[in-house]
Short mmCIF file of C-alpha atoms in Angstrom, two decimals:
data_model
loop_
_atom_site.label_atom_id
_atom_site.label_comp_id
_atom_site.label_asym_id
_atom_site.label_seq_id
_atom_site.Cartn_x
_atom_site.Cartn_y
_atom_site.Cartn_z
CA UNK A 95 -4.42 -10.89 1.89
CA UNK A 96 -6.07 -13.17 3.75
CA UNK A 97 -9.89 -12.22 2.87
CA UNK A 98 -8.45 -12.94 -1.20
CA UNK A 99 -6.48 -15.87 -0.10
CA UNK A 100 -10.14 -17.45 1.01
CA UNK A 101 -12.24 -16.45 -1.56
CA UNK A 102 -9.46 -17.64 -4.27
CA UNK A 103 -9.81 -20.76 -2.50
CA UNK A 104 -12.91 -20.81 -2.61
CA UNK A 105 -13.33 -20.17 -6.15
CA UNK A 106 -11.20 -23.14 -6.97
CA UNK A 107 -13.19 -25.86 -5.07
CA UNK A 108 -16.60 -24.26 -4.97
CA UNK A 109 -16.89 -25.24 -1.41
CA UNK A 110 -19.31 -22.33 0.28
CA UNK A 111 -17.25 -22.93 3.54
CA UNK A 112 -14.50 -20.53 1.89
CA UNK A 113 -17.05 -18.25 1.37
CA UNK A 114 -18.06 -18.39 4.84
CA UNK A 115 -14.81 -17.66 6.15
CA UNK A 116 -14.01 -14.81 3.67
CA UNK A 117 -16.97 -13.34 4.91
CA UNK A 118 -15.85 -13.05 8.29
CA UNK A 119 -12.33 -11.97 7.28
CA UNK A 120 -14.38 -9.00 5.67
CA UNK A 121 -15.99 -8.49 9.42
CA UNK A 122 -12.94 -7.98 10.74
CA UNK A 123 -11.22 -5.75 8.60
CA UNK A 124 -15.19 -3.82 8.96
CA UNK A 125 -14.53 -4.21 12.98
CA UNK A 126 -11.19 -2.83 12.59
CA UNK A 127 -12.51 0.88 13.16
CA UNK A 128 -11.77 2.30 9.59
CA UNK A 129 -14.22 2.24 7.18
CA UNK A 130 -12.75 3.85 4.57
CA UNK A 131 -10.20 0.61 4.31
CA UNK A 132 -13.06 -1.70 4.74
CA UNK A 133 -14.69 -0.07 1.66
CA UNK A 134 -11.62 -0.12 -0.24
CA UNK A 135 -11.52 -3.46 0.66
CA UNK A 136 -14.89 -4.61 -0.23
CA UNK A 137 -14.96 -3.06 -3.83
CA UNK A 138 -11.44 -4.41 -4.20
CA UNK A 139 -13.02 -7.48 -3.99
CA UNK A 140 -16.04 -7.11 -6.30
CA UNK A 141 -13.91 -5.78 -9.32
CA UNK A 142 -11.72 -8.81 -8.58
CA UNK A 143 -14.63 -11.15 -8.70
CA UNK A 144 -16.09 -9.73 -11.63
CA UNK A 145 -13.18 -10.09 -13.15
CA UNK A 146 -12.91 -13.99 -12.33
CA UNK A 147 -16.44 -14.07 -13.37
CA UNK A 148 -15.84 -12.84 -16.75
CA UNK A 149 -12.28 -14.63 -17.08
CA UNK A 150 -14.19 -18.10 -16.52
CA UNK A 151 -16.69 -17.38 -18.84
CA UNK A 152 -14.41 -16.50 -21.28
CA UNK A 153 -13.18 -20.01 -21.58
CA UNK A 154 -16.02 -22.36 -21.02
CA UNK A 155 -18.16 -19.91 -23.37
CA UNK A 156 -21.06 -19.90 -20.92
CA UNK A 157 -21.49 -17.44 -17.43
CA UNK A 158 -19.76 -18.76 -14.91
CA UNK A 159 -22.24 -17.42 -11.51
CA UNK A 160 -19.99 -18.95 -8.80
CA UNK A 161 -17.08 -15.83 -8.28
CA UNK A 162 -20.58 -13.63 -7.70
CA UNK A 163 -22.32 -16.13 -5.97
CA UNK A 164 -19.35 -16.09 -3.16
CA UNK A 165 -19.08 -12.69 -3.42
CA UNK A 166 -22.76 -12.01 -2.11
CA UNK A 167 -22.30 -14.69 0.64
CA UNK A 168 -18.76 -12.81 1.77
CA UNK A 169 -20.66 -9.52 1.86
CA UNK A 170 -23.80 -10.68 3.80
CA UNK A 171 -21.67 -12.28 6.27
CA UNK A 172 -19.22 -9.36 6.03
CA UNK A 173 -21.73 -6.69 6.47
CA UNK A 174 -24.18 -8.07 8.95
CA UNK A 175 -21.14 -8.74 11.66
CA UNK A 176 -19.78 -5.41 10.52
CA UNK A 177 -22.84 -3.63 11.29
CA UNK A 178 -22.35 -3.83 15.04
CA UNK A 179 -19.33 -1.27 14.12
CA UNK A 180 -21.16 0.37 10.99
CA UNK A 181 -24.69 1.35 12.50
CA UNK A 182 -23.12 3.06 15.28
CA UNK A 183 -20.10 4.77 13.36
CA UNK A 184 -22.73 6.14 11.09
CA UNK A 185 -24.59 7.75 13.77
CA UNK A 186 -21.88 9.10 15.48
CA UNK A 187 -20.69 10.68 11.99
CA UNK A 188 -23.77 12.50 11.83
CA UNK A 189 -22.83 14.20 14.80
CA UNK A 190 -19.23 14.66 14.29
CA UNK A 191 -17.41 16.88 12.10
CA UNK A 192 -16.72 13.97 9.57
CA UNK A 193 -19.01 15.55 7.11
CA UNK A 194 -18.70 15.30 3.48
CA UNK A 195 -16.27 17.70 2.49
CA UNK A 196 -16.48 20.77 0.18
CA UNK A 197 -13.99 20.34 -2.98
CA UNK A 198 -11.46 22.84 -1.59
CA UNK A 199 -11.28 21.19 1.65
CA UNK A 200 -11.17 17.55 0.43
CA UNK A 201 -8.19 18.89 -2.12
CA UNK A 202 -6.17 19.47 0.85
CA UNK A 203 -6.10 16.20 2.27
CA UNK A 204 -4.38 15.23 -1.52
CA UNK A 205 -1.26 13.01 -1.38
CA UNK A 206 1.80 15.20 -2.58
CA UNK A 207 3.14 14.11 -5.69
CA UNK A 208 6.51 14.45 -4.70
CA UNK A 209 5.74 11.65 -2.07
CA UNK A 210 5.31 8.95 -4.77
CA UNK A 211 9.25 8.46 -4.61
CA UNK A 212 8.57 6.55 -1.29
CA UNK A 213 7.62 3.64 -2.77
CA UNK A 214 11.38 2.61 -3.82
CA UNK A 215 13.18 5.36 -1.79
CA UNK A 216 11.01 5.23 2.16
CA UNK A 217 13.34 7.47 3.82
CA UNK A 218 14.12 9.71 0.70
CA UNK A 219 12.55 12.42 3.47
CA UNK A 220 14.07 11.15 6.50
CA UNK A 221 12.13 8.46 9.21
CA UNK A 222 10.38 8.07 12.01
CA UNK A 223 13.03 6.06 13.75
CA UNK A 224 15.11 7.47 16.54
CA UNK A 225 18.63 7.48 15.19
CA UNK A 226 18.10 8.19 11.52
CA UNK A 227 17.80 11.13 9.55
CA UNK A 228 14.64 13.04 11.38
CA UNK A 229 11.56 13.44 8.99
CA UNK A 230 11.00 16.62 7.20
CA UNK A 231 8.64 15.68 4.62
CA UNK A 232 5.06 16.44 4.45
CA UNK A 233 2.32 15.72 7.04
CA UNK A 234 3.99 12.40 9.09
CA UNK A 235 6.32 9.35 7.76
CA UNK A 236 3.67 6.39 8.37
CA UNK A 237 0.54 8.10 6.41
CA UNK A 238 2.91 9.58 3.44
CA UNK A 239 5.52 6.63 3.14
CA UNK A 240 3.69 3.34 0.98
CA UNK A 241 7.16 1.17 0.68
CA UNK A 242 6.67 -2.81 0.55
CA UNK A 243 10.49 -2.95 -1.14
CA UNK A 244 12.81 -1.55 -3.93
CA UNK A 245 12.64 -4.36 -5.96
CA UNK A 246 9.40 -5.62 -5.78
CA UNK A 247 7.87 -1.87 -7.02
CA UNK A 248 10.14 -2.43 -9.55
CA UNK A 249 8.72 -5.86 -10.89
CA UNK A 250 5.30 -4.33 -10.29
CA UNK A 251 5.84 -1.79 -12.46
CA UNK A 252 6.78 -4.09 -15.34
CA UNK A 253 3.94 -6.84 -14.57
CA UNK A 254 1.73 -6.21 -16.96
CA UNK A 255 4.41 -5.95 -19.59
CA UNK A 256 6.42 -9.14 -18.37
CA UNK A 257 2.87 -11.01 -17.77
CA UNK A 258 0.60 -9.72 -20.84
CA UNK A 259 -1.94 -12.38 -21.30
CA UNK A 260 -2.66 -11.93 -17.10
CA UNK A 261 -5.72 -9.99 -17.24
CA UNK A 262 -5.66 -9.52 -13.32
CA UNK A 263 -2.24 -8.18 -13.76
CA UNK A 264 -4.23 -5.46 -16.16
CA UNK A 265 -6.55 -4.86 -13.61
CA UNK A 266 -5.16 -4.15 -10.51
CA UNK A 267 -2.31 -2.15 -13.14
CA UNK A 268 -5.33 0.04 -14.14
CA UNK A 269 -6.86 0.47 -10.70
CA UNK A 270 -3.29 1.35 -9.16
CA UNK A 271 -3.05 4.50 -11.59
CA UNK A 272 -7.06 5.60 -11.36
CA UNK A 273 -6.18 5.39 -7.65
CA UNK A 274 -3.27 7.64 -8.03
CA UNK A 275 -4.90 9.88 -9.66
CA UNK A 276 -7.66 10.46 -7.67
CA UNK A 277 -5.30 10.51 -4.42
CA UNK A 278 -3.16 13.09 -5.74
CA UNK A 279 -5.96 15.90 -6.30
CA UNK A 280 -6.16 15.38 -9.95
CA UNK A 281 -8.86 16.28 -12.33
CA UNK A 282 -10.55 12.66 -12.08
CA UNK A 283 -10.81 13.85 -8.54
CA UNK A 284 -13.44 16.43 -9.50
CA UNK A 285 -15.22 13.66 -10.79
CA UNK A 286 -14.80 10.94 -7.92
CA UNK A 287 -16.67 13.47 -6.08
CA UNK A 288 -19.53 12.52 -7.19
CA UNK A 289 -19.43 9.40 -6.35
CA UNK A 290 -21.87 8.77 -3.04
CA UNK A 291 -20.12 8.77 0.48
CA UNK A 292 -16.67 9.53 -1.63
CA UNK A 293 -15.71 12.83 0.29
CA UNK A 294 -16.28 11.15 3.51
CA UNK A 295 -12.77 9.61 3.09
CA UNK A 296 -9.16 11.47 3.21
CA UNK A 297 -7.74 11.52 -0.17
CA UNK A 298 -4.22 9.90 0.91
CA UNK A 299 -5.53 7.29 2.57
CA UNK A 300 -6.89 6.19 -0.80
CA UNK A 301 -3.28 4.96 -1.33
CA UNK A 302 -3.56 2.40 1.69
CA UNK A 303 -4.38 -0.56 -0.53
CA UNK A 304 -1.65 0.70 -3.28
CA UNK A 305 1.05 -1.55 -1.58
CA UNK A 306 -1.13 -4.53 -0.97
CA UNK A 307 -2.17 -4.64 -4.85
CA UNK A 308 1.53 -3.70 -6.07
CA UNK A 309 2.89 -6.95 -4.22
CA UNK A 310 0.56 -9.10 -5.82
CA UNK A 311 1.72 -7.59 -9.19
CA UNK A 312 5.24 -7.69 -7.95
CA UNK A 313 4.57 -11.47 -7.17
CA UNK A 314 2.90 -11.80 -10.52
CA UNK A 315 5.85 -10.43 -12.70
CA UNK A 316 8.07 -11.97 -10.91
CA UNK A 317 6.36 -15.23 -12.04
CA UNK A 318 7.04 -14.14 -15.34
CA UNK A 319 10.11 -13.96 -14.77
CA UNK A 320 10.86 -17.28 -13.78
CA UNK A 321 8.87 -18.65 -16.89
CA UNK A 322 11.07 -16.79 -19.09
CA UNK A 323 14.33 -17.23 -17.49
CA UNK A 324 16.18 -17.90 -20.69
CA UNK A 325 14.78 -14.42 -22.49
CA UNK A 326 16.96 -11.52 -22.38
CA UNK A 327 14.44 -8.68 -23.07
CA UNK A 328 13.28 -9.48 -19.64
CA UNK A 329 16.37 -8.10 -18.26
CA UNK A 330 16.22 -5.44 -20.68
CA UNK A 331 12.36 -4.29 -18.90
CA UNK A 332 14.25 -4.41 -15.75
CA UNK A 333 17.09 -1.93 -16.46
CA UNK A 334 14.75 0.43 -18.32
CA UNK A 335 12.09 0.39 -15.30
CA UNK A 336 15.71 1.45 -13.35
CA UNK A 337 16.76 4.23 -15.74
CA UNK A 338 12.91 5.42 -14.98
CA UNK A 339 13.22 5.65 -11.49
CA UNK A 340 16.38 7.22 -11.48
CA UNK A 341 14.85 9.75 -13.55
CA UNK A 342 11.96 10.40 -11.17
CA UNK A 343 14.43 10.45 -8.93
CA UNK A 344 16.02 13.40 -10.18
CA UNK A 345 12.18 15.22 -11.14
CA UNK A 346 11.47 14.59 -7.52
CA UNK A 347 14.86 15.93 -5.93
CA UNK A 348 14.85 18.86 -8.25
CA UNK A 349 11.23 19.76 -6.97
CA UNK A 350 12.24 20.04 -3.79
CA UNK A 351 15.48 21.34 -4.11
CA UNK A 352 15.59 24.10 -1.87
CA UNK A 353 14.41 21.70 0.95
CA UNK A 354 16.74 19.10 -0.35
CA UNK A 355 19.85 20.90 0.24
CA UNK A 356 19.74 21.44 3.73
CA UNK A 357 18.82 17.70 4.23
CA UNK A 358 21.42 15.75 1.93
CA UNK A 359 23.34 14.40 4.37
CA UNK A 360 20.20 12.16 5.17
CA UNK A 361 19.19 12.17 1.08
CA UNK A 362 22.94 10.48 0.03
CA UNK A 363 22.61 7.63 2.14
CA UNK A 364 18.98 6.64 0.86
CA UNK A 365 19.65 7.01 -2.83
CA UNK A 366 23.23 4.82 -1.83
CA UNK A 367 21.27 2.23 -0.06
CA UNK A 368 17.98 1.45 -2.37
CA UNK A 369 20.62 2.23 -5.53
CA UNK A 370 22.42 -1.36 -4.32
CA UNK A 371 18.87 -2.77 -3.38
CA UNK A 372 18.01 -2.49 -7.12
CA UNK A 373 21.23 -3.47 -8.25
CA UNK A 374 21.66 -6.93 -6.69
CA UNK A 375 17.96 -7.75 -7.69
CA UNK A 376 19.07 -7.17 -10.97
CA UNK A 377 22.43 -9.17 -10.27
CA UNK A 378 19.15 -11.60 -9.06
CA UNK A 379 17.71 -12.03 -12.82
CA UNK A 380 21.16 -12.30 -14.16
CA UNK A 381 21.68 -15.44 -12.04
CA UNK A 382 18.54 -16.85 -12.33
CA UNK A 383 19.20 -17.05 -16.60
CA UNK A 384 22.07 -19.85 -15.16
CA UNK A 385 20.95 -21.12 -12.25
CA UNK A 386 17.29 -20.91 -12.13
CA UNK A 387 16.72 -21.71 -8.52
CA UNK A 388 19.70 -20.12 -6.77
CA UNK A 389 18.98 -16.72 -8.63
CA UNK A 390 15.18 -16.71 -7.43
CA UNK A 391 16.26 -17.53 -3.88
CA UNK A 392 19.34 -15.12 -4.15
CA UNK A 393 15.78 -12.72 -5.22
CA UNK A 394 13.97 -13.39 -2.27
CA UNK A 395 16.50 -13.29 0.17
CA UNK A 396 17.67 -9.27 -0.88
CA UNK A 397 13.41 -8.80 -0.57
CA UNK A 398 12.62 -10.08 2.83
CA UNK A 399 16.36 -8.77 4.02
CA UNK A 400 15.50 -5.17 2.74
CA UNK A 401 11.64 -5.41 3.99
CA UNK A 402 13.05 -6.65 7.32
CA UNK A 403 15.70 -3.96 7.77
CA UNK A 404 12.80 -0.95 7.29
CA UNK A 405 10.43 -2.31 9.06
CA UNK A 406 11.43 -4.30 11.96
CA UNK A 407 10.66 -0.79 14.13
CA UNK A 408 7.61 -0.75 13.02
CA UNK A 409 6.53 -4.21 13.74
CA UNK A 410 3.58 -4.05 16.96
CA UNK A 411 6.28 -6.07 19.26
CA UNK A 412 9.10 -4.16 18.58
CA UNK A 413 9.73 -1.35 21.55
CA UNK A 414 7.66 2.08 20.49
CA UNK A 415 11.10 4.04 22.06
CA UNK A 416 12.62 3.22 18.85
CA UNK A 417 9.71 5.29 17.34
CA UNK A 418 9.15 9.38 16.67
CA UNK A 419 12.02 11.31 18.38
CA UNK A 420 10.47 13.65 20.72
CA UNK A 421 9.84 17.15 20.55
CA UNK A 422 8.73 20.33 22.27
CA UNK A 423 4.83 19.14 22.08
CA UNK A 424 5.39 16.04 23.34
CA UNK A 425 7.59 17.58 26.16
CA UNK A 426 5.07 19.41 27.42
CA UNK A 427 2.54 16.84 27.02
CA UNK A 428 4.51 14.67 29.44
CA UNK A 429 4.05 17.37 32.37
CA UNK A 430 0.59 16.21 32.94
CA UNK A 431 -0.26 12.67 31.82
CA UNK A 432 -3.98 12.17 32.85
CA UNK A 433 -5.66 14.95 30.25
CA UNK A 434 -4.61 13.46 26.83
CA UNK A 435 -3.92 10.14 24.36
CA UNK A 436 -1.13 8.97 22.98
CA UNK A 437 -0.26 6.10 21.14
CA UNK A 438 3.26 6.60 20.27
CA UNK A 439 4.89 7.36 23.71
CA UNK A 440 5.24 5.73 27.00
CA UNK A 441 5.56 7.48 30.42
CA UNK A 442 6.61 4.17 32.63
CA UNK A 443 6.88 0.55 31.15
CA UNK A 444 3.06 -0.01 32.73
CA UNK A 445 1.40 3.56 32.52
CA UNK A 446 0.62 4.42 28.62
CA UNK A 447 0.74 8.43 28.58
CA UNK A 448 -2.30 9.61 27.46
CA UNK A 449 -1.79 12.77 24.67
#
């Protein structure tokens, strides 16, 4: 957010200082340790300025150079204080089994269909969080589970119908479902393949920017929302998106159904819980068509309520023993803490135990 927050900025006042500091917001997601995300990142950010680029043009009916002009100073200063983690990540990749993948091996590491329903229903397979439902979905809960609230997937679903004439409501609507696609082991897989350096990555880990790119459309048609407080259809979007997700609901539960029957007593309470979610965001819209401002604040108060709820455990200063129930592995890991890593347990309050 922050490396589009500076070059929209940026953009606006054509002050290279913006620039600048996008640039180095780009180092640091580089420095971060995962390139695949800093990629995803960086050609996030060229189809966006392209886009601005030809958006501007549009309307002043001659090429408007400044979008790509900050774009090449945010990648120079990006990549050359990224390469003190590039350079030696590449040579260590030559030497590692992080090879590029043959097509039946990079198939495996596709996101499971099925696991699309966490986007409005996170713990639809159960959590990480000691005290709920344990997890029993596929792989682990943090990589498969892409939830940034009920609601909010719900307007972002709708954006580029509520918000037509936004073009970058289009785009990021068209490079959500080409994403998808590819993530899931589809046949425009086969053909991503041949993109250079593609089957370096892990196909699920595709989806990492899905959420950040869904909010922004989230934000965008709820925008339209508020400019068309006084239309009906709007509401009329919102409970068809609603009878949609029920129905994938039901596609996704009847899937899995001979998993699903052992684990309902965990299933009930998360269809219960994100059904009200969804209902007082529509009870939301309703208010806002008679009291504009009290509606939209009635809005974001069920949004940062719900986002808060999930994910306070997962926040980096909340306490990790509210995190990934144990287990016979991790029992037995605990018998000798001086051979392994871990990042998810802790032996004594000042000793990390190393799995």
């Amino acid at each position: 957010p922050g490396l589009f927050w500076a070059f929209n900025v940026g953009n606006r006042c054509r002050r290279p200082a913006f620039a600048v500091l996008a640039g180095m917001l780009f180092a640091l997601l580089i420095l971060g340790g995962q390139p695949q995300y800093a990629a995803l990142g960086g050609l996030l950010l060229g189809a966006y300025a392209l886009s601005r680029s030809l958006e501007q043009s549009n309307c002043k009916l001659r090429w408007n150079w400044w979008p790509l002009i900050s774009l090449v100073i945010t990648a120079i200063i990006g990549l050359g204080i990224g390469s003190l983690q590039l350079l030696p990540t590449y040579e260590f990749t030559l030497q590692s089994h992080r090879q590029p993948r043959p097509m039946d091996v990079w198939l495996f590491s596709a996101f499971p269909l099925r696991h699309l329903s966490t986007f409005w229903l996170p713990n639809l397979f159960g959590s990480a969080e000691i005290g709920k439902y344990p997890y029993w979905g596929k792989m682990n809960y943090v990589e498969y589970t892409f939830y940034f609230g009920a609601f909010p997937f719900l307007l972002s679903m709708l954006a580029p119908l509520l918000n037509r004439e936004n073009r970058i409501a289009w785009l990021w609507g068209v490079i959500i479902i080409l994403t998808v696609l590819v993530a899931v082991g589809s046949p425009l897989t086969h053909l991503a393949k041949w993109i250079p350096g593609m089957t370096y990555f892990t196909l699920h880990r595709m989806m990492s920017h899905v959420p950040f790119l869904s909010s922004w459309l989230a934000a965008l048609g709820l925008d339209a929302l508020i400019g068309r407080s006084r239309d009906s259809r709007s509401l009329s979007w919102l409970l068809a998106g609603v009878c949609g997700l029920i129905v994938a609901t039901g596609i996704v539960l009847y899937a899995c159904r001979l998993e699903a029957r052992s684990h309902w007593d965990g299933i009930i309470p998360e269809l219960l819980r994100q059904g009200g979610i969804l209902v007082l965001g529509l009870l939301g819209v309703v208010l806002m068509h008679k009291r504009h401002r009290f509606g939209l604040g009635f809005i974001l108060l069920i949004v940062v309520a719900d986002l808060f709820l999930w994910g306070w455990t997962f926040n980096p200063v909340s306490n990790l023993d509210l995190l990934y129930p144990g287990n016979d592995v991790t029992d037995w890991l605990k018998e000798d803490d001086t051979l392994y890593l871990s990042l998810i347990h802790i032996s004594e309050p000042t000793r990390p135990l190393y799995i």
